[in-house]
mmCIF file of C-alpha atoms in Angstrom:
data_model
loop_
_atom_site.group_PDB
_atom_site.id
_atom_site.type_symbol
_atom_site.label_atom_id
_atom_site.label_comp_id
_atom_site.label_asym_id
_atom_site.label_seq_id
_atom_site.Cartn_x
_atom_site.Cartn_y
_atom_site.Cartn_z
ATOM 1 C CA MET A 1 9.022 -31.793 -145.823
ATOM 2 C CA TRP A 2 11.399 -29.228 -147.264
ATOM 3 C CA LYS A 3 10.150 -28.210 -150.681
ATOM 4 C CA LEU A 4 12.529 -26.693 -153.207
ATOM 5 C CA SER A 5 11.462 -24.594 -156.176
ATOM 6 C CA LEU A 6 13.947 -25.985 -158.695
ATOM 7 C CA LYS A 7 14.762 -25.245 -162.313
ATOM 8 C CA VAL A 8 15.370 -27.948 -164.921
ATOM 9 C CA LYS A 9 19.077 -28.111 -164.119
ATOM 10 C CA GLU A 10 18.383 -28.465 -160.417
ATOM 11 C CA ASN A 11 15.831 -31.214 -161.062
ATOM 12 C CA LEU A 12 18.530 -33.076 -162.974
ATOM 13 C CA LEU A 13 20.860 -32.786 -159.983
ATOM 14 C CA ILE A 14 18.193 -34.281 -157.753
ATOM 15 C CA ARG A 15 17.427 -37.123 -160.166
ATOM 16 C CA THR A 16 21.109 -38.026 -160.303
ATOM 17 C CA GLY A 17 21.134 -38.261 -156.524
ATOM 18 C CA LEU A 18 23.473 -35.351 -155.849
ATOM 19 C CA ILE A 19 20.977 -33.196 -153.983
ATOM 20 C CA VAL A 20 18.578 -34.580 -151.395
ATOM 21 C CA ILE A 21 15.182 -33.073 -150.656
ATOM 22 C CA GLY A 22 15.475 -33.685 -146.929
ATOM 23 C CA ASN A 23 12.979 -33.259 -144.171
ATOM 24 C CA ARG A 24 12.907 -31.482 -140.860
ATOM 25 C CA ALA A 25 12.411 -34.704 -138.888
ATOM 26 C CA GLY A 26 15.581 -36.208 -140.339
ATOM 27 C CA LEU A 27 17.744 -33.259 -139.357
ATOM 28 C CA GLU A 28 16.146 -33.059 -135.921
ATOM 29 C CA ALA A 29 16.817 -36.749 -135.357
ATOM 30 C CA ASP A 30 20.457 -36.496 -136.455
ATOM 31 C CA LEU A 31 21.093 -33.495 -134.226
ATOM 32 C CA GLY A 32 19.337 -35.180 -131.307
ATOM 33 C CA ARG A 33 21.390 -38.372 -131.634
ATOM 34 C CA ASN A 34 24.776 -36.815 -132.273
ATOM 35 C CA LEU A 35 24.995 -33.215 -131.057
ATOM 36 C CA PHE A 36 25.223 -33.442 -127.279
ATOM 37 C CA GLY A 37 24.197 -30.595 -124.992
ATOM 38 C CA GLN A 38 23.271 -28.102 -127.715
ATOM 39 C CA HIS A 39 19.524 -27.544 -127.431
ATOM 40 C CA ILE A 40 19.781 -23.900 -128.520
ATOM 41 C CA ALA A 41 21.938 -24.577 -131.561
ATOM 42 C CA SER A 42 19.840 -27.577 -132.623
ATOM 43 C CA ASP A 43 16.594 -25.615 -132.398
ATOM 44 C CA VAL A 44 17.888 -22.589 -134.316
ATOM 45 C CA ILE A 45 19.534 -24.713 -137.007
ATOM 46 C CA VAL A 46 16.376 -26.738 -137.670
ATOM 47 C CA LYS A 47 14.153 -23.656 -137.818
ATOM 48 C CA ALA A 48 16.608 -21.703 -139.972
ATOM 49 C CA LEU A 49 17.063 -24.524 -142.479
ATOM 50 C CA THR A 50 13.349 -25.321 -142.576
ATOM 51 C CA GLY A 51 12.393 -21.721 -143.250
ATOM 52 C CA PHE A 52 15.050 -21.317 -145.912
ATOM 53 C CA MET A 53 14.425 -24.600 -147.727
ATOM 54 C CA ASN A 54 10.662 -24.030 -147.756
ATOM 55 C CA ASN A 55 11.127 -20.633 -149.377
ATOM 56 C CA GLY A 56 11.092 -21.023 -153.135
ATOM 57 C CA ASN A 57 12.370 -17.488 -153.635
ATOM 58 C CA PRO A 58 14.571 -16.384 -150.717
ATOM 59 C CA LYS A 59 15.679 -12.762 -150.713
ATOM 60 C CA LYS A 60 19.270 -13.623 -149.807
ATOM 61 C CA PRO A 61 21.517 -16.632 -149.132
ATOM 62 C CA LEU A 62 21.222 -18.269 -145.727
ATOM 63 C CA VAL A 63 24.179 -17.242 -143.572
ATOM 64 C CA LEU A 64 24.777 -19.030 -140.257
ATOM 65 C CA SER A 65 27.578 -18.154 -137.851
ATOM 66 C CA PHE A 66 28.463 -20.840 -135.262
ATOM 67 C CA HIS A 67 30.245 -19.711 -132.104
ATOM 68 C CA GLY A 68 31.622 -21.476 -129.051
ATOM 69 C CA THR A 69 34.704 -22.897 -127.423
ATOM 70 C CA THR A 70 36.600 -25.811 -128.925
ATOM 71 C CA GLY A 71 35.030 -29.263 -128.972
ATOM 72 C CA THR A 72 31.411 -28.158 -128.604
ATOM 73 C CA GLY A 73 30.161 -29.598 -131.914
ATOM 74 C CA LYS A 74 30.317 -26.775 -134.460
ATOM 75 C CA ASN A 75 31.977 -28.878 -137.155
ATOM 76 C CA LEU A 76 29.727 -31.821 -136.386
ATOM 77 C CA ALA A 77 26.610 -29.663 -136.727
ATOM 78 C CA SER A 78 27.739 -28.403 -140.143
ATOM 79 C CA GLN A 79 28.359 -31.997 -141.277
ATOM 80 C CA LEU A 80 24.877 -33.061 -140.163
ATOM 81 C CA ILE A 81 23.348 -30.165 -142.109
ATOM 82 C CA VAL A 82 25.279 -31.224 -145.203
ATOM 83 C CA LYS A 83 24.226 -34.850 -144.744
ATOM 84 C CA ASN A 84 20.559 -33.863 -144.824
ATOM 85 C CA ILE A 85 20.848 -31.760 -147.988
ATOM 86 C CA PHE A 86 23.413 -33.520 -150.170
ATOM 87 C CA GLU A 87 23.381 -37.212 -151.045
ATOM 88 C CA LYS A 88 27.170 -37.463 -150.869
ATOM 89 C CA GLY A 89 27.476 -35.405 -147.712
ATOM 90 C CA MET A 90 30.817 -33.666 -147.307
ATOM 91 C CA ASP A 91 32.016 -35.427 -150.477
ATOM 92 C CA SER A 92 29.397 -33.664 -152.572
ATOM 93 C CA PRO A 93 30.822 -31.475 -155.369
ATOM 94 C CA PHE A 94 28.394 -28.788 -154.209
ATOM 95 C CA VAL A 95 29.837 -28.518 -150.687
ATOM 96 C CA HIS A 96 32.956 -26.381 -150.315
ATOM 97 C CA PHE A 97 34.933 -26.425 -147.065
ATOM 98 C CA PHE A 98 37.675 -23.938 -146.215
ATOM 99 C CA ASN A 99 39.931 -23.735 -143.177
ATOM 100 C CA SER A 100 41.220 -20.195 -142.797
ATOM 101 C CA VAL A 101 44.539 -21.300 -141.294
ATOM 102 C CA ILE A 102 45.220 -23.872 -144.009
ATOM 103 C CA ASN A 103 43.665 -22.249 -147.085
ATOM 104 C CA PHE A 104 44.524 -18.598 -146.390
ATOM 105 C CA PRO A 105 47.758 -18.783 -144.363
ATOM 106 C CA TYR A 106 49.752 -15.729 -145.513
ATOM 107 C CA ALA A 107 48.684 -12.153 -144.832
ATOM 108 C CA SER A 108 50.867 -10.983 -147.713
ATOM 109 C CA GLN A 109 48.665 -12.888 -150.174
ATOM 110 C CA VAL A 110 45.204 -11.901 -148.973
ATOM 111 C CA GLU A 111 44.330 -10.080 -152.193
ATOM 112 C CA THR A 112 45.133 -13.222 -154.181
ATOM 113 C CA TYR A 113 43.086 -15.369 -151.791
ATOM 114 C CA LYS A 114 40.214 -12.910 -152.041
ATOM 115 C CA SER A 115 40.220 -12.953 -155.846
ATOM 116 C CA GLN A 116 40.490 -16.753 -156.040
ATOM 117 C CA LEU A 117 37.707 -17.248 -153.500
ATOM 118 C CA GLN A 118 35.380 -14.831 -155.293
ATOM 119 C CA HIS A 119 35.999 -16.681 -158.559
ATOM 120 C CA TRP A 120 35.381 -20.030 -156.844
ATOM 121 C CA ILE A 121 32.098 -18.937 -155.268
ATOM 122 C CA ARG A 122 30.841 -17.367 -158.489
ATOM 123 C CA GLY A 123 31.707 -20.425 -160.586
ATOM 124 C CA ASN A 124 30.205 -22.963 -158.218
ATOM 125 C CA VAL A 125 26.957 -21.087 -157.619
ATOM 126 C CA THR A 126 26.627 -20.731 -161.383
ATOM 127 C CA ASN A 127 26.931 -24.521 -161.580
ATOM 128 C CA CYS A 128 24.568 -25.211 -158.639
ATOM 129 C CA ALA A 129 22.398 -22.512 -157.091
ATOM 130 C CA HIS A 130 22.194 -24.521 -153.840
ATOM 131 C CA SER A 131 25.957 -24.639 -153.304
ATOM 132 C CA MET A 132 27.110 -24.578 -149.690
ATOM 133 C CA PHE A 133 30.267 -22.884 -148.414
ATOM 134 C CA ILE A 134 31.665 -23.669 -144.956
ATOM 135 C CA PHE A 135 34.469 -21.603 -143.430
ATOM 136 C CA ASP A 136 36.247 -22.972 -140.353
ATOM 137 C CA GLU A 137 38.620 -21.044 -138.058
ATOM 138 C CA MET A 138 36.710 -17.841 -138.744
ATOM 139 C CA ASP A 139 38.771 -16.136 -136.040
ATOM 140 C CA ALA A 140 41.840 -16.456 -138.266
ATOM 141 C CA MET A 141 40.248 -15.161 -141.466
ATOM 142 C CA HIS A 142 41.742 -11.870 -142.672
ATOM 143 C CA PRO A 143 39.259 -8.942 -142.834
ATOM 144 C CA VAL A 144 40.109 -8.404 -146.518
ATOM 145 C CA ILE A 145 38.907 -11.918 -147.340
ATOM 146 C CA ILE A 146 35.739 -11.444 -145.291
ATOM 147 C CA ASP A 147 35.038 -8.184 -147.100
ATOM 148 C CA GLY A 148 35.604 -9.994 -150.382
ATOM 149 C CA ILE A 149 32.834 -12.521 -149.802
ATOM 150 C CA LYS A 150 30.303 -10.226 -148.128
ATOM 151 C CA PRO A 151 28.717 -9.096 -151.429
ATOM 152 C CA PHE A 152 27.712 -12.695 -152.189
ATOM 153 C CA MET A 153 25.710 -12.844 -148.956
ATOM 154 C CA GLU A 154 23.878 -9.524 -149.215
ATOM 155 C CA HIS A 155 20.266 -8.850 -150.227
ATOM 156 C CA GLN A 156 20.288 -8.525 -154.002
ATOM 157 C CA TYR A 157 18.666 -10.019 -157.063
ATOM 158 C CA LYS A 158 21.867 -10.762 -158.945
ATOM 159 C CA LEU A 159 25.554 -9.935 -158.708
ATOM 160 C CA ASP A 160 27.337 -9.793 -162.071
ATOM 161 C CA GLY A 161 24.475 -11.748 -163.599
ATOM 162 C CA VAL A 162 24.525 -14.546 -161.008
ATOM 163 C CA SER A 163 21.919 -15.106 -158.292
ATOM 164 C CA TYR A 164 23.234 -16.296 -154.913
ATOM 165 C CA GLN A 165 19.849 -16.330 -153.185
ATOM 166 C CA LYS A 166 19.685 -20.126 -152.741
ATOM 167 C CA ALA A 167 23.263 -20.642 -151.529
ATOM 168 C CA ILE A 168 24.163 -21.363 -147.908
ATOM 169 C CA PHE A 169 27.173 -19.963 -146.046
ATOM 170 C CA ILE A 170 28.258 -21.338 -142.652
ATOM 171 C CA PHE A 171 31.018 -19.813 -140.531
ATOM 172 C CA LEU A 172 32.626 -21.633 -137.595
ATOM 173 C CA GLY A 173 34.718 -19.954 -134.933
ATOM 174 C CA ASN A 174 35.675 -19.736 -131.271
ATOM 175 C CA ALA A 175 34.847 -16.024 -131.060
ATOM 176 C CA GLY A 176 32.274 -15.357 -128.375
ATOM 177 C CA GLY A 177 33.111 -18.613 -126.613
ATOM 178 C CA GLU A 178 34.112 -16.850 -123.405
ATOM 179 C CA ILE A 179 30.830 -14.938 -123.239
ATOM 180 C CA ILE A 180 28.838 -18.109 -123.924
ATOM 181 C CA THR A 181 30.721 -19.969 -121.183
ATOM 182 C CA GLN A 182 30.264 -17.110 -118.715
ATOM 183 C CA THR A 183 26.527 -16.921 -119.458
ATOM 184 C CA THR A 184 26.198 -20.681 -118.969
ATOM 185 C CA LEU A 185 28.023 -20.588 -115.624
ATOM 186 C CA VAL A 186 26.005 -17.612 -114.352
ATOM 187 C CA SER A 187 22.783 -19.401 -115.274
ATOM 188 C CA TRP A 188 23.923 -22.577 -113.538
ATOM 189 C CA LYS A 189 24.965 -20.727 -110.356
ATOM 190 C CA ALA A 190 21.554 -19.038 -110.342
ATOM 191 C CA GLY A 191 20.002 -22.486 -110.059
ATOM 192 C CA LYS A 192 18.638 -22.693 -113.606
ATOM 193 C CA LYS A 193 18.656 -25.869 -115.605
ATOM 194 C CA ARG A 194 20.844 -25.883 -118.709
ATOM 195 C CA GLU A 195 17.777 -26.483 -120.885
ATOM 196 C CA GLU A 196 16.231 -23.239 -119.599
ATOM 197 C CA LEU A 197 18.872 -21.180 -121.387
ATOM 198 C CA LYS A 198 17.409 -19.539 -124.489
ATOM 199 C CA LEU A 199 18.927 -17.935 -127.561
ATOM 200 C CA GLU A 200 17.975 -14.460 -126.367
ATOM 201 C CA ASP A 201 19.989 -15.020 -123.168
ATOM 202 C CA VAL A 202 23.170 -15.132 -125.247
ATOM 203 C CA GLU A 203 22.425 -13.569 -128.633
ATOM 204 C CA THR A 204 22.886 -9.862 -127.884
ATOM 205 C CA ALA A 205 26.223 -10.252 -126.112
ATOM 206 C CA LEU A 206 27.363 -12.776 -128.713
ATOM 207 C CA SER A 207 26.543 -10.642 -131.746
ATOM 208 C CA SER A 208 28.328 -7.679 -130.126
ATOM 209 C CA SER A 209 31.453 -9.726 -129.411
ATOM 210 C CA VAL A 210 31.779 -10.903 -133.016
ATOM 211 C CA PHE A 211 30.792 -7.581 -134.604
ATOM 212 C CA ASN A 212 34.355 -6.876 -135.709
ATOM 213 C CA TYR A 213 34.378 -9.958 -137.909
ATOM 214 C CA TYR A 214 31.499 -8.780 -140.067
ATOM 215 C CA GLY A 215 31.558 -5.023 -139.505
ATOM 216 C CA GLU A 216 28.403 -3.045 -140.183
ATOM 217 C CA SER A 217 27.124 -5.493 -142.776
ATOM 218 C CA ASN A 218 24.007 -7.426 -141.771
ATOM 219 C CA VAL A 219 24.848 -10.502 -143.803
ATOM 220 C CA VAL A 220 24.549 -13.003 -140.924
ATOM 221 C CA ASP A 221 21.027 -14.322 -140.420
ATOM 222 C CA PHE A 222 21.683 -16.236 -137.189
ATOM 223 C CA PHE A 223 24.488 -16.045 -134.636
ATOM 224 C CA ILE A 224 24.266 -19.515 -133.086
ATOM 225 C CA PRO A 225 25.838 -20.215 -129.675
ATOM 226 C CA PHE A 226 27.288 -23.622 -128.837
ATOM 227 C CA LEU A 227 27.264 -24.059 -125.072
ATOM 228 C CA PRO A 228 30.300 -25.467 -123.225
ATOM 229 C CA LEU A 229 29.969 -29.178 -122.549
ATOM 230 C CA GLU A 230 29.443 -30.665 -119.091
ATOM 231 C CA ARG A 231 30.662 -33.969 -117.683
ATOM 232 C CA GLN A 232 27.463 -35.759 -118.739
ATOM 233 C CA HIS A 233 28.114 -34.792 -122.358
ATOM 234 C CA ILE A 234 31.719 -35.971 -122.163
ATOM 235 C CA VAL A 235 30.420 -39.337 -120.950
ATOM 236 C CA GLN A 236 28.156 -39.463 -124.014
ATOM 237 C CA CYS A 237 31.107 -38.673 -126.301
ATOM 238 C CA ILE A 238 33.159 -41.447 -124.687
ATOM 239 C CA MET A 239 30.321 -43.935 -125.135
ATOM 240 C CA VAL A 240 30.151 -43.042 -128.831
ATOM 241 C CA GLU A 241 33.904 -43.549 -129.163
ATOM 242 C CA MET A 242 33.659 -46.946 -127.470
ATOM 243 C CA VAL A 243 31.181 -48.020 -130.127
ATOM 244 C CA ALA A 244 33.459 -46.621 -132.852
ATOM 245 C CA MET A 245 36.273 -48.762 -131.446
ATOM 246 C CA GLY A 246 34.077 -51.852 -131.662
ATOM 247 C CA LEU A 247 33.708 -52.100 -127.890
ATOM 248 C CA GLN A 248 30.621 -52.664 -125.814
ATOM 249 C CA PRO A 249 29.720 -49.250 -124.361
ATOM 250 C CA ASP A 250 30.239 -49.240 -120.610
ATOM 251 C CA HIS A 251 28.666 -46.298 -118.766
ATOM 252 C CA ASN A 252 30.617 -46.830 -115.545
ATOM 253 C CA LYS A 253 33.887 -47.011 -117.458
ATOM 254 C CA ALA A 254 32.913 -43.913 -119.439
ATOM 255 C CA CYS A 255 32.260 -42.006 -116.208
ATOM 256 C CA GLU A 256 35.641 -43.089 -114.853
ATOM 257 C CA MET A 257 37.389 -41.914 -118.006
ATOM 258 C CA ALA A 258 35.451 -38.643 -118.054
ATOM 259 C CA ASP A 259 37.004 -37.843 -114.665
ATOM 260 C CA LYS A 260 40.530 -38.875 -115.668
ATOM 261 C CA ILE A 261 41.060 -37.629 -119.210
ATOM 262 C CA VAL A 262 39.242 -34.278 -119.204
ATOM 263 C CA VAL A 263 39.981 -30.970 -117.457
ATOM 264 C CA TYR A 264 36.993 -29.112 -116.002
ATOM 265 C CA ILE A 265 36.287 -25.621 -114.683
ATOM 266 C CA PRO A 266 35.738 -24.105 -112.177
ATOM 267 C CA ASP A 267 38.397 -26.054 -110.290
ATOM 268 C CA ASP A 268 36.247 -26.419 -107.196
ATOM 269 C CA GLU A 269 33.111 -27.458 -109.083
ATOM 270 C CA ARG A 270 34.453 -29.363 -112.133
ATOM 271 C CA ARG A 271 31.371 -28.285 -114.058
ATOM 272 C CA ILE A 272 32.470 -27.501 -117.625
ATOM 273 C CA SER A 273 34.944 -29.278 -119.885
ATOM 274 C CA VAL A 274 37.761 -26.980 -121.026
ATOM 275 C CA SER A 275 38.155 -28.658 -124.415
ATOM 276 C CA GLY A 276 34.739 -30.245 -124.863
ATOM 277 C CA CYS A 277 34.905 -33.500 -126.827
ATOM 278 C CA LYS A 278 37.794 -32.240 -128.973
ATOM 279 C CA ARG A 279 40.444 -34.718 -127.843
ATOM 280 C CA VAL A 280 38.217 -37.366 -126.323
ATOM 281 C CA ALA A 281 38.702 -39.873 -129.167
ATOM 282 C CA SER A 282 42.495 -39.975 -128.971
ATOM 283 C CA ARG A 283 42.493 -40.021 -125.165
ATOM 284 C CA VAL A 284 39.963 -42.837 -124.955
ATOM 285 C CA ARG A 285 42.064 -44.949 -127.311
ATOM 286 C CA HIS A 286 45.157 -44.263 -125.214
ATOM 287 C CA PHE A 287 43.273 -45.024 -121.990
ATOM 288 C CA MET A 288 41.928 -48.310 -123.338
ATOM 289 C CA GLN A 289 45.348 -49.645 -124.375
#
């Protein structure tokens, strides 16, 4: 079980059902059922969250950086984490989601965005020490904004009288996706099974490729690679969508669709899906009409 060292206010939040004291098995099960083809990411996420939630006095906020090509499950993984910590999931008032393209669109206003975001983080962590902040489209986030939120993620006791040690920050982006894909293909061509790939096989190259996003600051605790999806994972995504449409899942039909609605690389091997499961839902619905 995850055990939280909570103050009176935090106990009240739990009693009112807004924060869940989750457990490792629950998160593992959710990731296993829903996050296809991501054994590395699933393992690191579970261990990172378990270690952090079991620590009654962490030295800094937990900062996770998810990397990989589109459609590999980064958003889904963040949602499953939220589900296992907050009773209301993504609707919880303690979960704050930002899309860099939508929320910070104009370079001419980055100083305003930076100031507003700092105020938002400070206010919400003051209200709930376990607040979670998720930033999507990290590749599009202006360096000024990144620099503005770095202090909240550093090692420190308090910043302007507020402790951020129990907060969680998650960044999602496509940066490093090419390196992750290349590493996966090289491993496959060498005759290794996908499941034999380990974090250390990707981590060094990945952290180097995304260095410019965070600069010299060591705020990120884990750079987590999301591997490109293979045909078998696309079939799984299609089966899930069939159920969502109220249809009886048909494996043969799913395999047929996986070959017709998805583009794979390399051209001669058709090994890896170019867009993962990103547009599978809409294409399945079109195909089934």
